């Protein structure tokens, strides 16, 4: 009987080529560029997350309340932890899509809040849009070769192949389904 981890990995086996392409596609120079982008966005966003968590009530009153969201203090903590944890994930290149998604979400919300309160004021929006663009680029392009994700992916995905075959045979045994067999077919001659 296979483990639950093996079952999950077997279900993800068709995604293996796409995941490897996402993590290892960029060349050397592009990967250096992605590393620099990850470091610059991550290091700067840590500051914003710490600032929110230093006085979450003030952030909730000043920014979250203007969005008319319920539980502003809760969303202040969500924003602060999203920026803090998301920044570390982006810096390390560990679960990068999750970290970049967290940063993208907070920056999209910040852009909306700034447009709502100040209109299309470029001086208010420029920093938010730069962070939003950078985190969205990391989300779409991937972390590059110099990341924990790219280093761990081949090993993790190698387990999919072995788990996939054991999962399929176990599934066939449990469900009682028939497995297809190749049957040789003899060509018939019309003269017979």
C-alpha atoms as a PDB file:
ATOM      1  CA  UNK A   1       0.000   0.000   0.000  1.00  0.00           C
ATOM      2  CA  UNK A   2       1.425   3.391  -0.928  1.00  0.00           C
ATOM      3  CA  UNK A   3       1.648   6.402   1.345  1.00  0.00           C
ATOM      4  CA  UNK A   4      -0.650   9.413   1.020  1.00  0.00           C
ATOM      5  CA  UNK A   5       2.387  11.395  -0.150  1.00  0.00           C
ATOM      6  CA  UNK A   6       2.917   8.893  -2.958  1.00  0.00           C
ATOM      7  CA  UNK A   7      -0.707   9.185  -3.994  1.00  0.00           C
ATOM      8  CA  UNK A   8      -0.499  12.960  -4.122  1.00  0.00           C
ATOM      9  CA  UNK A   9       2.757  12.861  -6.090  1.00  0.00           C
ATOM     10  CA  UNK A  10       1.282  10.343  -8.509  1.00  0.00           C
ATOM     11  CA  UNK A  11      -1.623  12.657  -9.165  1.00  0.00           C
ATOM     12  CA  UNK A  12       0.803  15.457  -9.954  1.00  0.00           C
ATOM     13  CA  UNK A  13       2.958  13.382 -12.334  1.00  0.00           C
ATOM     14  CA  UNK A  14       1.445  14.925 -15.506  1.00  0.00           C
ATOM     15  CA  UNK A  15       2.595  18.346 -14.271  1.00  0.00           C
ATOM     16  CA  UNK A  16       6.260  17.307 -13.995  1.00  0.00           C
ATOM     17  CA  UNK A  17       7.446  18.758 -17.350  1.00  0.00           C
ATOM     18  CA  UNK A  18       5.658  22.050 -16.719  1.00  0.00           C
ATOM     19  CA  UNK A  19       7.088  22.360 -13.193  1.00  0.00           C
ATOM     20  CA  UNK A  20      10.644  21.665 -14.367  1.00  0.00           C
ATOM     21  CA  UNK A  21      10.262  24.172 -17.192  1.00  0.00           C
ATOM     22  CA  UNK A  22       8.917  26.802 -14.773  1.00  0.00           C
ATOM     23  CA  UNK A  23      11.802  26.318 -12.345  1.00  0.00           C
ATOM     24  CA  UNK A  24      14.723  25.677 -14.682  1.00  0.00           C
ATOM     25  CA  UNK A  25      13.845  27.444 -17.938  1.00  0.00           C
ATOM     26  CA  UNK A  26      15.893  30.639 -17.666  1.00  0.00           C
ATOM     27  CA  UNK A  27      19.507  30.594 -18.726  1.00  0.00           C
ATOM     28  CA  UNK A  28      22.416  31.636 -16.546  1.00  0.00           C
ATOM     29  CA  UNK A  29      22.135  35.396 -17.095  1.00  0.00           C
ATOM     30  CA  UNK A  30      18.351  35.394 -16.733  1.00  0.00           C
ATOM     31  CA  UNK A  31      18.658  33.380 -13.520  1.00  0.00           C
ATOM     32  CA  UNK A  32      21.118  35.938 -12.123  1.00  0.00           C
ATOM     33  CA  UNK A  33      18.605  38.655 -13.014  1.00  0.00           C
ATOM     34  CA  UNK A  34      15.796  36.755 -11.272  1.00  0.00           C
ATOM     35  CA  UNK A  35      17.999  36.270  -8.214  1.00  0.00           C
ATOM     36  CA  UNK A  36      18.654  40.023  -8.051  1.00  0.00           C
ATOM     37  CA  UNK A  37      14.935  40.734  -8.492  1.00  0.00           C
ATOM     38  CA  UNK A  38      14.042  38.245  -5.739  1.00  0.00           C
ATOM     39  CA  UNK A  39      16.598  39.743  -3.361  1.00  0.00           C
ATOM     40  CA  UNK A  40      15.668  43.367  -3.997  1.00  0.00           C
ATOM     41  CA  UNK A  41      11.919  42.852  -3.722  1.00  0.00           C
ATOM     42  CA  UNK A  42      12.187  40.467  -0.794  1.00  0.00           C
ATOM     43  CA  UNK A  43      14.569  42.568   1.289  1.00  0.00           C
ATOM     44  CA  UNK A  44      12.559  45.761   0.783  1.00  0.00           C
ATOM     45  CA  UNK A  45       9.194  44.104   1.428  1.00  0.00           C
ATOM     46  CA  UNK A  46      10.400  42.667   4.755  1.00  0.00           C
ATOM     47  CA  UNK A  47      10.561  46.247   6.008  1.00  0.00           C
ATOM     48  CA  UNK A  48       6.939  46.891   5.004  1.00  0.00           C
ATOM     49  CA  UNK A  49       5.732  43.710   6.713  1.00  0.00           C
ATOM     50  CA  UNK A  50       7.609  44.524   9.924  1.00  0.00           C
ATOM     51  CA  UNK A  51       6.229  48.045   9.876  1.00  0.00           C
ATOM     52  CA  UNK A  52       2.662  46.756   9.667  1.00  0.00           C
ATOM     53  CA  UNK A  53       3.205  44.246  12.458  1.00  0.00           C
ATOM     54  CA  UNK A  54       4.900  46.819  14.702  1.00  0.00           C
ATOM     55  CA  UNK A  55       1.576  48.694  15.053  1.00  0.00           C
ATOM     56  CA  UNK A  56      -1.207  46.698  13.399  1.00  0.00           C
ATOM     57  CA  UNK A  57      -3.985  48.807  14.935  1.00  0.00           C
ATOM     58  CA  UNK A  58      -2.592  51.989  13.391  1.00  0.00           C
ATOM     59  CA  UNK A  59      -2.272  50.284   9.986  1.00  0.00           C
ATOM     60  CA  UNK A  60      -5.823  48.924  10.297  1.00  0.00           C
ATOM     61  CA  UNK A  61      -7.216  52.377  11.143  1.00  0.00           C
ATOM     62  CA  UNK A  62      -5.253  54.234   8.473  1.00  0.00           C
ATOM     63  CA  UNK A  63      -5.364  51.882   5.482  1.00  0.00           C
ATOM     64  CA  UNK A  64      -7.619  48.857   5.949  1.00  0.00           C
ATOM     65  CA  UNK A  65     -10.606  50.799   7.306  1.00  0.00           C
ATOM     66  CA  UNK A  66     -10.686  52.938   4.138  1.00  0.00           C
ATOM     67  CA  UNK A  67     -11.360  49.742   2.149  1.00  0.00           C
ATOM     68  CA  UNK A  68     -14.485  49.106   4.252  1.00  0.00           C
ATOM     69  CA  UNK A  69     -13.427  45.513   4.915  1.00  0.00           C
ATOM     70  CA  UNK A  70     -14.804  43.716   7.959  1.00  0.00           C
ATOM     71  CA  UNK A  71     -12.317  42.972  10.754  1.00  0.00           C
ATOM     72  CA  UNK A  72      -9.668  45.569   9.781  1.00  0.00           C
ATOM     73  CA  UNK A  73      -7.262  44.435  12.500  1.00  0.00           C
ATOM     74  CA  UNK A  74      -7.401  40.846  11.202  1.00  0.00           C
ATOM     75  CA  UNK A  75      -6.595  42.033   7.658  1.00  0.00           C
ATOM     76  CA  UNK A  76      -3.775  44.213   9.006  1.00  0.00           C
ATOM     77  CA  UNK A  77      -2.178  41.084  10.471  1.00  0.00           C
ATOM     78  CA  UNK A  78      -2.806  39.150   7.226  1.00  0.00           C
ATOM     79  CA  UNK A  79      -1.085  41.890   5.216  1.00  0.00           C
ATOM     80  CA  UNK A  80       1.862  42.093   7.607  1.00  0.00           C
ATOM     81  CA  UNK A  81       2.467  38.341   7.764  1.00  0.00           C
ATOM     82  CA  UNK A  82       1.925  37.975   3.999  1.00  0.00           C
ATOM     83  CA  UNK A  83       4.634  40.528   3.362  1.00  0.00           C
ATOM     84  CA  UNK A  84       7.005  39.184   6.008  1.00  0.00           C
ATOM     85  CA  UNK A  85       6.697  35.470   5.206  1.00  0.00           C
ATOM     86  CA  UNK A  86       6.229  36.047   1.473  1.00  0.00           C
ATOM     87  CA  UNK A  87       9.422  38.107   1.407  1.00  0.00           C
ATOM     88  CA  UNK A  88      11.490  35.324   2.985  1.00  0.00           C
ATOM     89  CA  UNK A  89      10.034  32.748   0.593  1.00  0.00           C
ATOM     90  CA  UNK A  90      10.899  34.981  -2.373  1.00  0.00           C
ATOM     91  CA  UNK A  91      14.415  35.729  -1.086  1.00  0.00           C
ATOM     92  CA  UNK A  92      15.210  32.057  -0.554  1.00  0.00           C
ATOM     93  CA  UNK A  93      13.440  30.912  -3.686  1.00  0.00           C
ATOM     94  CA  UNK A  94      11.546  28.416  -1.535  1.00  0.00           C
ATOM     95  CA  UNK A  95       7.895  27.901  -2.492  1.00  0.00           C
ATOM     96  CA  UNK A  96       8.429  30.987  -4.620  1.00  0.00           C
ATOM     97  CA  UNK A  97       5.010  30.982  -6.308  1.00  0.00           C
ATOM     98  CA  UNK A  98       3.346  31.056  -2.889  1.00  0.00           C
ATOM     99  CA  UNK A  99       5.577  33.888  -1.644  1.00  0.00           C
ATOM    100  CA  UNK A 100       5.185  35.877  -4.863  1.00  0.00           C
ATOM    101  CA  UNK A 101       1.415  35.367  -4.737  1.00  0.00           C
ATOM    102  CA  UNK A 102       1.321  36.710  -1.164  1.00  0.00           C
ATOM    103  CA  UNK A 103       3.304  39.798  -2.180  1.00  0.00           C
ATOM    104  CA  UNK A 104       1.254  40.281  -5.345  1.00  0.00           C
ATOM    105  CA  UNK A 105      -1.963  40.112  -3.337  1.00  0.00           C
ATOM    106  CA  UNK A 106      -0.886  42.693  -0.782  1.00  0.00           C
ATOM    107  CA  UNK A 107       0.494  45.031  -3.431  1.00  0.00           C
ATOM    108  CA  UNK A 108      -2.636  44.746  -5.607  1.00  0.00           C
ATOM    109  CA  UNK A 109      -4.719  45.606  -2.536  1.00  0.00           C
ATOM    110  CA  UNK A 110      -2.389  48.504  -1.722  1.00  0.00           C
ATOM    111  CA  UNK A 111      -2.654  49.817  -5.296  1.00  0.00           C
ATOM    112  CA  UNK A 112      -6.444  49.638  -5.094  1.00  0.00           C
ATOM    113  CA  UNK A 113      -6.426  51.441  -1.730  1.00  0.00           C
ATOM    114  CA  UNK A 114      -4.147  54.197  -3.044  1.00  0.00           C
ATOM    115  CA  UNK A 115      -6.256  54.700  -6.177  1.00  0.00           C
ATOM    116  CA  UNK A 116      -9.411  54.753  -4.050  1.00  0.00           C
ATOM    117  CA  UNK A 117      -8.074  57.388  -1.652  1.00  0.00           C
ATOM    118  CA  UNK A 118      -5.664  59.459  -3.798  1.00  0.00           C
ATOM    119  CA  UNK A 119      -6.704  58.768  -7.378  1.00  0.00           C
ATOM    120  CA  UNK A 120      -4.065  58.134 -10.017  1.00  0.00           C
ATOM    121  CA  UNK A 121      -1.373  60.100  -8.201  1.00  0.00           C
ATOM    122  CA  UNK A 122       1.928  58.801  -9.593  1.00  0.00           C
ATOM    123  CA  UNK A 123       3.906  59.789  -6.500  1.00  0.00           C
ATOM    124  CA  UNK A 124       1.688  57.640  -4.298  1.00  0.00           C
ATOM    125  CA  UNK A 125       1.430  54.736  -6.750  1.00  0.00           C
ATOM    126  CA  UNK A 126       4.945  54.377  -8.147  1.00  0.00           C
ATOM    127  CA  UNK A 127       6.493  52.286  -5.352  1.00  0.00           C
ATOM    128  CA  UNK A 128       3.417  50.057  -5.027  1.00  0.00           C
ATOM    129  CA  UNK A 129       3.334  49.454  -8.792  1.00  0.00           C
ATOM    130  CA  UNK A 130       7.058  48.598  -8.857  1.00  0.00           C
ATOM    131  CA  UNK A 131       6.598  46.018  -6.072  1.00  0.00           C
ATOM    132  CA  UNK A 132       3.448  44.701  -7.733  1.00  0.00           C
ATOM    133  CA  UNK A 133       5.176  44.357 -11.115  1.00  0.00           C
ATOM    134  CA  UNK A 134       8.227  42.645  -9.652  1.00  0.00           C
ATOM    135  CA  UNK A 135       6.279  40.163  -7.560  1.00  0.00           C
ATOM    136  CA  UNK A 136       3.920  39.436 -10.451  1.00  0.00           C
ATOM    137  CA  UNK A 137       6.921  38.849 -12.738  1.00  0.00           C
ATOM    138  CA  UNK A 138       8.371  36.361 -10.235  1.00  0.00           C
ATOM    139  CA  UNK A 139       5.006  34.639  -9.980  1.00  0.00           C
ATOM    140  CA  UNK A 140       4.737  34.261 -13.760  1.00  0.00           C
ATOM    141  CA  UNK A 141       8.388  33.601 -14.702  1.00  0.00           C
ATOM    142  CA  UNK A 142       9.534  31.564 -11.721  1.00  0.00           C
ATOM    143  CA  UNK A 143      12.450  31.895  -9.313  1.00  0.00           C
ATOM    144  CA  UNK A 144      15.277  30.990 -11.691  1.00  0.00           C
ATOM    145  CA  UNK A 145      17.971  28.365 -11.293  1.00  0.00           C
ATOM    146  CA  UNK A 146      19.514  29.934  -8.181  1.00  0.00           C
ATOM    147  CA  UNK A 147      16.701  28.994  -5.821  1.00  0.00           C
ATOM    148  CA  UNK A 148      15.818  26.239  -3.410  1.00  0.00           C
ATOM    149  CA  UNK A 149      12.827  25.406  -5.612  1.00  0.00           C
ATOM    150  CA  UNK A 150      15.013  24.708  -8.644  1.00  0.00           C
ATOM    151  CA  UNK A 151      17.493  22.728  -6.553  1.00  0.00           C
ATOM    152  CA  UNK A 152      14.865  20.527  -4.905  1.00  0.00           C
ATOM    153  CA  UNK A 153      12.529  20.056  -7.868  1.00  0.00           C
ATOM    154  CA  UNK A 154      14.406  17.291  -9.734  1.00  0.00           C
ATOM    155  CA  UNK A 155      14.640  15.152  -6.593  1.00  0.00           C
ATOM    156  CA  UNK A 156      11.011  15.707  -5.616  1.00  0.00           C
ATOM    157  CA  UNK A 157       9.760  15.154  -9.138  1.00  0.00           C
ATOM    158  CA  UNK A 158      11.851  11.994  -9.562  1.00  0.00           C
ATOM    159  CA  UNK A 159       9.662  10.448  -6.864  1.00  0.00           C
ATOM    160  CA  UNK A 160       6.623  11.066  -9.046  1.00  0.00           C
ATOM    161  CA  UNK A 161       7.645   8.496 -11.635  1.00  0.00           C
ATOM    162  CA  UNK A 162       8.015   5.646  -9.163  1.00  0.00           C
ATOM    163  CA  UNK A 163       4.981   6.721  -7.160  1.00  0.00           C
ATOM    164  CA  UNK A 164       2.939   7.056 -10.331  1.00  0.00           C
ATOM    165  CA  UNK A 165       3.436   3.457 -11.452  1.00  0.00           C
ATOM    166  CA  UNK A 166       2.774   2.031  -7.990  1.00  0.00           C
ATOM    167  CA  UNK A 167      -0.283   4.258  -7.628  1.00  0.00           C
ATOM    168  CA  UNK A 168      -1.714   3.108 -10.959  1.00  0.00           C
ATOM    169  CA  UNK A 169      -1.228  -0.589 -10.158  1.00  0.00           C
ATOM    170  CA  UNK A 170      -2.693  -0.124  -6.669  1.00  0.00           C
ATOM    171  CA  UNK A 171      -5.677   1.728  -8.125  1.00  0.00           C
ATOM    172  CA  UNK A 172      -6.262  -1.040 -10.651  1.00  0.00           C
ATOM    173  CA  UNK A 173      -6.183  -3.680  -7.898  1.00  0.00           C
ATOM    174  CA  UNK A 174      -8.570  -1.764  -5.635  1.00  0.00           C
ATOM    175  CA  UNK A 175     -11.074  -0.834  -8.291  1.00  0.00           C
ATOM    176  CA  UNK A 176     -11.059  -4.228  -9.960  1.00  0.00           C
ATOM    177  CA  UNK A 177     -10.642  -2.576 -13.320  1.00  0.00           C
ATOM    178  CA  UNK A 178      -9.146  -4.327 -16.265  1.00  0.00           C
ATOM    179  CA  UNK A 179      -5.799  -3.262 -17.565  1.00  0.00           C
ATOM    180  CA  UNK A 180      -5.457  -3.008 -21.320  1.00  0.00           C
ATOM    181  CA  UNK A 181      -3.347  -5.647 -23.044  1.00  0.00           C
ATOM    182  CA  UNK A 182      -1.910  -5.637 -26.539  1.00  0.00           C
ATOM    183  CA  UNK A 183      -3.591  -8.337 -28.593  1.00  0.00           C
ATOM    184  CA  UNK A 184      -1.979  -9.320 -31.872  1.00  0.00           C
ATOM    185  CA  UNK A 185      -4.371  -9.087 -34.781  1.00  0.00           C
ATOM    186  CA  UNK A 186      -3.920 -11.307 -37.818  1.00  0.00           C
ATOM    187  CA  UNK A 187      -4.652  -9.698 -41.154  1.00  0.00           C
ATOM    188  CA  UNK A 188      -7.311 -11.590 -43.080  1.00  0.00           C
ATOM    189  CA  UNK A 189      -7.040 -12.122 -46.778  1.00  0.00           C
ATOM    190  CA  UNK A 190     -10.281 -11.674 -48.784  1.00  0.00           C
ATOM    191  CA  UNK A 191      -9.481 -14.781 -50.796  1.00  0.00           C
ATOM    192  CA  UNK A 192     -10.090 -17.027 -47.729  1.00  0.00           C
END
